[in-house]
mmCIF file with all atom_site columns, C-alpha atoms in Angstrom:
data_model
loop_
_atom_site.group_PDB
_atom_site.id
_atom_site.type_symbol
_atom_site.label_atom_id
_atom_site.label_alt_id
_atom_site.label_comp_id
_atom_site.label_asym_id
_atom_site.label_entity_id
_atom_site.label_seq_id
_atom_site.pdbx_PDB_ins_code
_atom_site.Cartn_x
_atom_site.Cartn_y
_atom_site.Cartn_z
_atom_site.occupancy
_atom_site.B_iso_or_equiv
_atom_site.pdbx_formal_charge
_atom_site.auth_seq_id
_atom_site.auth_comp_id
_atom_site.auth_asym_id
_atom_site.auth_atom_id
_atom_site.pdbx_PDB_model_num
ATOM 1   C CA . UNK A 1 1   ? 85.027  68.726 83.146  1.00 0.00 ? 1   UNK A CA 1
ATOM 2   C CA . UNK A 1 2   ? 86.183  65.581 85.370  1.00 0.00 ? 2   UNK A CA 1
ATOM 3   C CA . UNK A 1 3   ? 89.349  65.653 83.944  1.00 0.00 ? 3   UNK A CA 1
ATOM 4   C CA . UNK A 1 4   ? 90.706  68.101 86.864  1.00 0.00 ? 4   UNK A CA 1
ATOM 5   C CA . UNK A 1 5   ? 89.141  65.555 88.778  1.00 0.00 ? 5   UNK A CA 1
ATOM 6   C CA . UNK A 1 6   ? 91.400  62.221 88.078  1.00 0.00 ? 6   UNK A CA 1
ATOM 7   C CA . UNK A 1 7   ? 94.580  64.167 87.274  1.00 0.00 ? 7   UNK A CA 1
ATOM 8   C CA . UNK A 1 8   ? 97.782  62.710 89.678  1.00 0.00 ? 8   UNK A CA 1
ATOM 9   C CA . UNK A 1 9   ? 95.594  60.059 90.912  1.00 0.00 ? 9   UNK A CA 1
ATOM 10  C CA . UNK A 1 10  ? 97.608  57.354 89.020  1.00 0.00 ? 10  UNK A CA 1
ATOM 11  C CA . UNK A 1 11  ? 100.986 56.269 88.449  1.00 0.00 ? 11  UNK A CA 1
ATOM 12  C CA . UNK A 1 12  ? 101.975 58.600 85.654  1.00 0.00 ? 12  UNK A CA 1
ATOM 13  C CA . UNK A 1 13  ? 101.542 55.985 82.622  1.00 0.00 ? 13  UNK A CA 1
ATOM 14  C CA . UNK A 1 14  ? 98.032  55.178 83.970  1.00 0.00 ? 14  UNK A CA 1
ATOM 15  C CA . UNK A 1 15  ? 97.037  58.625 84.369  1.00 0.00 ? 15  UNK A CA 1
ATOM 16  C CA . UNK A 1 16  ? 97.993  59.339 80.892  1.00 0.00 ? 16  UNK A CA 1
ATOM 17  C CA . UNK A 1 17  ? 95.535  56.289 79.525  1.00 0.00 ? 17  UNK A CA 1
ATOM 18  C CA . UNK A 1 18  ? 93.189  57.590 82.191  1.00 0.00 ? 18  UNK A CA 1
ATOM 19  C CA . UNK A 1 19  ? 93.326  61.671 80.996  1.00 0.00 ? 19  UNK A CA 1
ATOM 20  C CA . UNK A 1 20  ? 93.210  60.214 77.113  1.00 0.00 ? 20  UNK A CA 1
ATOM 21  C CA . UNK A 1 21  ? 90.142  57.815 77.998  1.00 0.00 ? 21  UNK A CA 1
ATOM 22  C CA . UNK A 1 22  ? 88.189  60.492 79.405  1.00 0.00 ? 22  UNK A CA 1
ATOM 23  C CA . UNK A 1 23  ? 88.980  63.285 76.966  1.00 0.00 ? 23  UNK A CA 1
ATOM 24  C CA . UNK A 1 24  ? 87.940  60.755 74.396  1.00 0.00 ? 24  UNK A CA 1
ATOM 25  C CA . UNK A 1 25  ? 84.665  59.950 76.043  1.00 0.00 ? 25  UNK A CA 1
ATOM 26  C CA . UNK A 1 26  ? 83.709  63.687 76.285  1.00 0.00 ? 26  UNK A CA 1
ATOM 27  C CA . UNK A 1 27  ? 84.552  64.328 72.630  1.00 0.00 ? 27  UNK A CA 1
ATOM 28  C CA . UNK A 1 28  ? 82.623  61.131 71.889  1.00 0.00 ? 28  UNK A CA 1
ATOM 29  C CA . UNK A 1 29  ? 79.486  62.537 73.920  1.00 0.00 ? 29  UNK A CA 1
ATOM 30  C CA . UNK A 1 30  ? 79.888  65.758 72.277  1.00 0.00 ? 30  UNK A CA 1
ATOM 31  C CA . UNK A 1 31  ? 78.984  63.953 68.955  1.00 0.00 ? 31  UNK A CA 1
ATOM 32  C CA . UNK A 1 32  ? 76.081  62.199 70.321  1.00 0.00 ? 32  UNK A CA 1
ATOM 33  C CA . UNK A 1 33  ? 75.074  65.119 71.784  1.00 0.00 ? 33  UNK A CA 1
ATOM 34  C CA . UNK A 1 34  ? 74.670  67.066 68.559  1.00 0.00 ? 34  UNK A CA 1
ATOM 35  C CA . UNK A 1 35  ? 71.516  67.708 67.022  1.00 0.00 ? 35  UNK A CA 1
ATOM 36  C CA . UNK A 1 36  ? 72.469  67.902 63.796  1.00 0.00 ? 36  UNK A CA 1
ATOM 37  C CA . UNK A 1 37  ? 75.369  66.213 61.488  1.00 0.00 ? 37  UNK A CA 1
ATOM 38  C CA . UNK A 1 38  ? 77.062  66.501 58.162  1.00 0.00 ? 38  UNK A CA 1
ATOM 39  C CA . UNK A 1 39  ? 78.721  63.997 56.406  1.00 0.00 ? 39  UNK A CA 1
ATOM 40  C CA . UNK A 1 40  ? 82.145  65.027 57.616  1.00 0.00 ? 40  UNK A CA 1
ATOM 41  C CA . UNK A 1 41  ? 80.786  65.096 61.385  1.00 0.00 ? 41  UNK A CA 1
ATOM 42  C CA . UNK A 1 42  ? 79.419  61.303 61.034  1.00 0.00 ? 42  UNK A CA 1
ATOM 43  C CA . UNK A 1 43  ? 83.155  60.755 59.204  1.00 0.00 ? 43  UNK A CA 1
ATOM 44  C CA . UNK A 1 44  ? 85.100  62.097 62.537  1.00 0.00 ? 44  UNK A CA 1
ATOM 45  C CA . UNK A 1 45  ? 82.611  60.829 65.012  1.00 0.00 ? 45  UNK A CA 1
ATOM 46  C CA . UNK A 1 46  ? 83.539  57.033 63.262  1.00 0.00 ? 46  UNK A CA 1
ATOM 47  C CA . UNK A 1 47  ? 87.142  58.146 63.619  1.00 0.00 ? 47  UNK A CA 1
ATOM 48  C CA . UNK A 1 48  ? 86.382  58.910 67.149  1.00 0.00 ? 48  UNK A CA 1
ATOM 49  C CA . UNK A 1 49  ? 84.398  56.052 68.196  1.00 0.00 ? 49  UNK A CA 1
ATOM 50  C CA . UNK A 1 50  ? 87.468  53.995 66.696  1.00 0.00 ? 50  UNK A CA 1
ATOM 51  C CA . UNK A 1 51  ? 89.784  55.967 68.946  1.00 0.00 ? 51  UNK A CA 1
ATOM 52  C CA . UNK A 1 52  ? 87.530  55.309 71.831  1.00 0.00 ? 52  UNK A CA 1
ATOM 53  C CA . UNK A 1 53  ? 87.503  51.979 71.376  1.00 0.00 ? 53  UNK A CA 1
ATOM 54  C CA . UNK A 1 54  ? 91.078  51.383 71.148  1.00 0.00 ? 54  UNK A CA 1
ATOM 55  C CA . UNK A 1 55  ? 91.676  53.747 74.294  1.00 0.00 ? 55  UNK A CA 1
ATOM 56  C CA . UNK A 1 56  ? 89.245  51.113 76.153  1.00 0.00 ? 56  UNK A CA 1
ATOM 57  C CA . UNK A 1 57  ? 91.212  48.134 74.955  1.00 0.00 ? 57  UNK A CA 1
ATOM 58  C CA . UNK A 1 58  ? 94.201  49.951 76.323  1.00 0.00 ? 58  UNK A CA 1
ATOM 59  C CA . UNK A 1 59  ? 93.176  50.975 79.592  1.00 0.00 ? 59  UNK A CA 1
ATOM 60  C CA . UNK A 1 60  ? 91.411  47.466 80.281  1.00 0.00 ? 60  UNK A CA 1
ATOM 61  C CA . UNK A 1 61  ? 94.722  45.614 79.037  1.00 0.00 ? 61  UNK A CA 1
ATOM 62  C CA . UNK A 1 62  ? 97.239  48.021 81.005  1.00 0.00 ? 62  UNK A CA 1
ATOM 63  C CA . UNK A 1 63  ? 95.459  49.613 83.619  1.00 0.00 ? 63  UNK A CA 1
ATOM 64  C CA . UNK A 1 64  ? 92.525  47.634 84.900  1.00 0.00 ? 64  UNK A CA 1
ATOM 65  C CA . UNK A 1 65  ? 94.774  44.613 85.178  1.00 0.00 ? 65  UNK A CA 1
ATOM 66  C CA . UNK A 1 66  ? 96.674  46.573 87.965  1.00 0.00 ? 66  UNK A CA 1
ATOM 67  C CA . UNK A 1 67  ? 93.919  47.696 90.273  1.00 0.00 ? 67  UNK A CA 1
ATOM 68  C CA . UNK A 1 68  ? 91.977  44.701 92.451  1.00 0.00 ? 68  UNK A CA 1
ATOM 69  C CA . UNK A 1 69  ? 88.693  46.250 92.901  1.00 0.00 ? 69  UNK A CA 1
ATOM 70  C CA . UNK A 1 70  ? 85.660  45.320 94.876  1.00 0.00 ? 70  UNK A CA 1
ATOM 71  C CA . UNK A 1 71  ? 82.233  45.632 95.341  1.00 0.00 ? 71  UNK A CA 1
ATOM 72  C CA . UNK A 1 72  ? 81.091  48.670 97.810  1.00 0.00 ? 72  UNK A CA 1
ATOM 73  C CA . UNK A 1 73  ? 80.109  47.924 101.103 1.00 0.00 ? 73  UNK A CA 1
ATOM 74  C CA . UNK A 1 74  ? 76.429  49.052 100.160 1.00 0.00 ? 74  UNK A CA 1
ATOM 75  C CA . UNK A 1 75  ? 76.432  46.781 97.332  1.00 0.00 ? 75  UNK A CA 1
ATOM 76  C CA . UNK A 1 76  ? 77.752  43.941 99.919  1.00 0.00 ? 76  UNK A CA 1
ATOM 77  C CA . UNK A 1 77  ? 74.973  44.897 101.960 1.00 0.00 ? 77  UNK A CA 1
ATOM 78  C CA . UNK A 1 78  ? 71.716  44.637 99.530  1.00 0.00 ? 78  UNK A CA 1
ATOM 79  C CA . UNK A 1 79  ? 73.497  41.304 98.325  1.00 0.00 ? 79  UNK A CA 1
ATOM 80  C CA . UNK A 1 80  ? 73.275  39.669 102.101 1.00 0.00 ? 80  UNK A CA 1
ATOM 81  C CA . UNK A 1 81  ? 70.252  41.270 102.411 1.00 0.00 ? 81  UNK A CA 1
ATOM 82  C CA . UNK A 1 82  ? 68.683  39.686 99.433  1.00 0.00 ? 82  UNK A CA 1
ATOM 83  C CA . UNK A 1 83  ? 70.259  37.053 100.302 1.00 0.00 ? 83  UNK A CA 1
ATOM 84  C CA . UNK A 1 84  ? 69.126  36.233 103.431 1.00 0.00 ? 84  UNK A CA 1
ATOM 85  C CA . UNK A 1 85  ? 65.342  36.931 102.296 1.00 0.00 ? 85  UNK A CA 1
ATOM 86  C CA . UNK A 1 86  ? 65.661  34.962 99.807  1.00 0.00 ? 86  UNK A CA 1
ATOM 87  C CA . UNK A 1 87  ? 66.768  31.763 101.715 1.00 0.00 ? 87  UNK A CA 1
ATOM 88  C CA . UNK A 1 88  ? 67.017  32.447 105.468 1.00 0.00 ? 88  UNK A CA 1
ATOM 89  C CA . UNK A 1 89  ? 68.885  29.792 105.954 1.00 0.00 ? 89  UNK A CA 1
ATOM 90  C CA . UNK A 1 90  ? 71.130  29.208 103.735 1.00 0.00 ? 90  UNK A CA 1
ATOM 91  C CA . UNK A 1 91  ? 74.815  29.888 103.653 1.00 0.00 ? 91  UNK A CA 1
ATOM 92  C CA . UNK A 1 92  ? 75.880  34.071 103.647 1.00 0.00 ? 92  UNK A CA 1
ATOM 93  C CA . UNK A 1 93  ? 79.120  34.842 101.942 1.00 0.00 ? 93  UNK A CA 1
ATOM 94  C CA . UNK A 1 94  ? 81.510  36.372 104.028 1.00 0.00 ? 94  UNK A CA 1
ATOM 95  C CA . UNK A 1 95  ? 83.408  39.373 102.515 1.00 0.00 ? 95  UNK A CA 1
ATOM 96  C CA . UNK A 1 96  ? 83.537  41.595 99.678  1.00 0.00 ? 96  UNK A CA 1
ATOM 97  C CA . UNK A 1 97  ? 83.723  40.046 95.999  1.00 0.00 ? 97  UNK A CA 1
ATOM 98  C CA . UNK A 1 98  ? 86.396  41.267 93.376  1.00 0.00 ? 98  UNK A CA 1
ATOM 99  C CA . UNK A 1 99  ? 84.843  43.454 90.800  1.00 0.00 ? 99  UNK A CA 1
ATOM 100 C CA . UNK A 1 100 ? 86.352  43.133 87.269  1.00 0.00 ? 100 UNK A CA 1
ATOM 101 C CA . UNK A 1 101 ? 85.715  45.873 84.636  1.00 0.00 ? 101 UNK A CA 1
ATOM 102 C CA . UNK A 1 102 ? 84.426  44.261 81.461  1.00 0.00 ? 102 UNK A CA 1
ATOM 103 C CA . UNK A 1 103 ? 83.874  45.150 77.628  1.00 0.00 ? 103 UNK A CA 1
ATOM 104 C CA . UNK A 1 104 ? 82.018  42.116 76.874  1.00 0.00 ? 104 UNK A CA 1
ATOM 105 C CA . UNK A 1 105 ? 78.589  43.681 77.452  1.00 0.00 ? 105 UNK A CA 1
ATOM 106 C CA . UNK A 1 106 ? 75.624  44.939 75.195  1.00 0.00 ? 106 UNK A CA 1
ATOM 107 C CA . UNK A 1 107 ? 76.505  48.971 76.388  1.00 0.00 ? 107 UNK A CA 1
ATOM 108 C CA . UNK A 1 108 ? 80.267  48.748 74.975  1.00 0.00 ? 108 UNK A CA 1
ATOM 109 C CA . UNK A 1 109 ? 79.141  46.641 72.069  1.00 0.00 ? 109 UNK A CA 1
ATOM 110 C CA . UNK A 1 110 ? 76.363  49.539 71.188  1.00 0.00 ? 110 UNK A CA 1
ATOM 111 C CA . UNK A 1 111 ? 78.872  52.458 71.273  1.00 0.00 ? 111 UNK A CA 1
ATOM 112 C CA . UNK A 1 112 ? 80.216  51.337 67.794  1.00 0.00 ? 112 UNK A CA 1
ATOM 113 C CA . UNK A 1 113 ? 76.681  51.281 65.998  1.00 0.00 ? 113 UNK A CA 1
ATOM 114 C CA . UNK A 1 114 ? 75.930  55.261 66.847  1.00 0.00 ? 114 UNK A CA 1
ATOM 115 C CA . UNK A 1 115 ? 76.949  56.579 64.176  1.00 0.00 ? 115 UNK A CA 1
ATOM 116 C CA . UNK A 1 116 ? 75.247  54.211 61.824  1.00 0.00 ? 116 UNK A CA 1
ATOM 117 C CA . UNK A 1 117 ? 71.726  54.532 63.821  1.00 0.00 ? 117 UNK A CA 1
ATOM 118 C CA . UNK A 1 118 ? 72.034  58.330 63.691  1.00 0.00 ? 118 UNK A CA 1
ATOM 119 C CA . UNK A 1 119 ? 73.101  58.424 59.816  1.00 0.00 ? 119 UNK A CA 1
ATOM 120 C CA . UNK A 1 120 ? 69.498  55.978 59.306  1.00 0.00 ? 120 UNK A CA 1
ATOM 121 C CA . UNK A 1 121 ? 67.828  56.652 62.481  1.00 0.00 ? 121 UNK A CA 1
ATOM 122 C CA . UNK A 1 122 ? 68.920  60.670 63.112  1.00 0.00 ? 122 UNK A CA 1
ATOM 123 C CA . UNK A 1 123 ? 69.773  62.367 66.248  1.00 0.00 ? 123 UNK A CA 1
ATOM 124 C CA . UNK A 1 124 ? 69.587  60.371 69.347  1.00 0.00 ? 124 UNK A CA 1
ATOM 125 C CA . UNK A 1 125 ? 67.537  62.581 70.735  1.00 0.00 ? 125 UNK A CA 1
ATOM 126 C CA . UNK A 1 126 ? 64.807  62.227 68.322  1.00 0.00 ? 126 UNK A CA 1
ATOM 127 C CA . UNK A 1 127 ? 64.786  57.918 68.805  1.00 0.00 ? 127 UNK A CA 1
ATOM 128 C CA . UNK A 1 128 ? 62.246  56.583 71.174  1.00 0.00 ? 128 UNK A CA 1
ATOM 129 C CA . UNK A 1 129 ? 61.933  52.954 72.092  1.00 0.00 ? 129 UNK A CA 1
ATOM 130 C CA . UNK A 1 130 ? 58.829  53.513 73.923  1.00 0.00 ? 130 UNK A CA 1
ATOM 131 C CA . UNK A 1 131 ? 55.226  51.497 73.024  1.00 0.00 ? 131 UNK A CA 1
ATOM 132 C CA . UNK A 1 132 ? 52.984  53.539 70.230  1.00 0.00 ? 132 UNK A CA 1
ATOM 133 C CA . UNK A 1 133 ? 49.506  53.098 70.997  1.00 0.00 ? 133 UNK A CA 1
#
């Protein structure tokens, strides 16, 4: 549904990575989302979660590398604030600080195990990490 959203915003060979990214994602979320797989649905999930993560690698090589991005003023804000409560007299920053998407995380690393956890595990929906008493 967002891609209505993002279409024209781009230079048309970004907004092509951008429309194929986001497609992918739904169509990726759609899997998780299912409460109930076959063999061949786990089979094109994995064929989808490679596709995803290819499309990533693609828009972070060709697209993110175009865009300077920075943090939003609200995020600016908390930061001094903190900052300022935290050692009143120290030194503040002045002005916003570049913002860099990155795939070197634990939440980009995890999208390639789902379809492993839910062929052991099951549905996402049925997984709780939450404390039995």
């Amino acid at each position: 549904c967002t891609l209505p959203c993002y279409e024209g915003l781009f230079i048309p060979h970004h907004d092509n990575i951008i429309q194929d990214l986001l497609f992918t994602f739904a169509t990726w979320h759609s899997y998780c989302a299912m409460r109930q797989h076959t063999d061949s649905h786990l089979a094109t999930f994995k064929t989808v979660t490679k596709e995803l993560g290819a499309l990533m690698r693609k828009y972070v090589k060709e697209v993110c590398s175009q865009y300077e991005t920075v943090e939003l003023l609200r995020e600016r804000q908390a930061q001094v604030e903190w900052s300022t409560k935290k050692n009143p007299e120290g030194e503040i920053m002045q002005g916003a600080i570049k913002k860099h998407f990155t795939m070197v995380n634990y939440k980009t690393h995890a999208l390639g195990h789902y379809v492993c956890s839910i062929k052991y595990y099951g549905t996402t929906d049925l997984i709780s990490s939450s404390l039995v008493s």
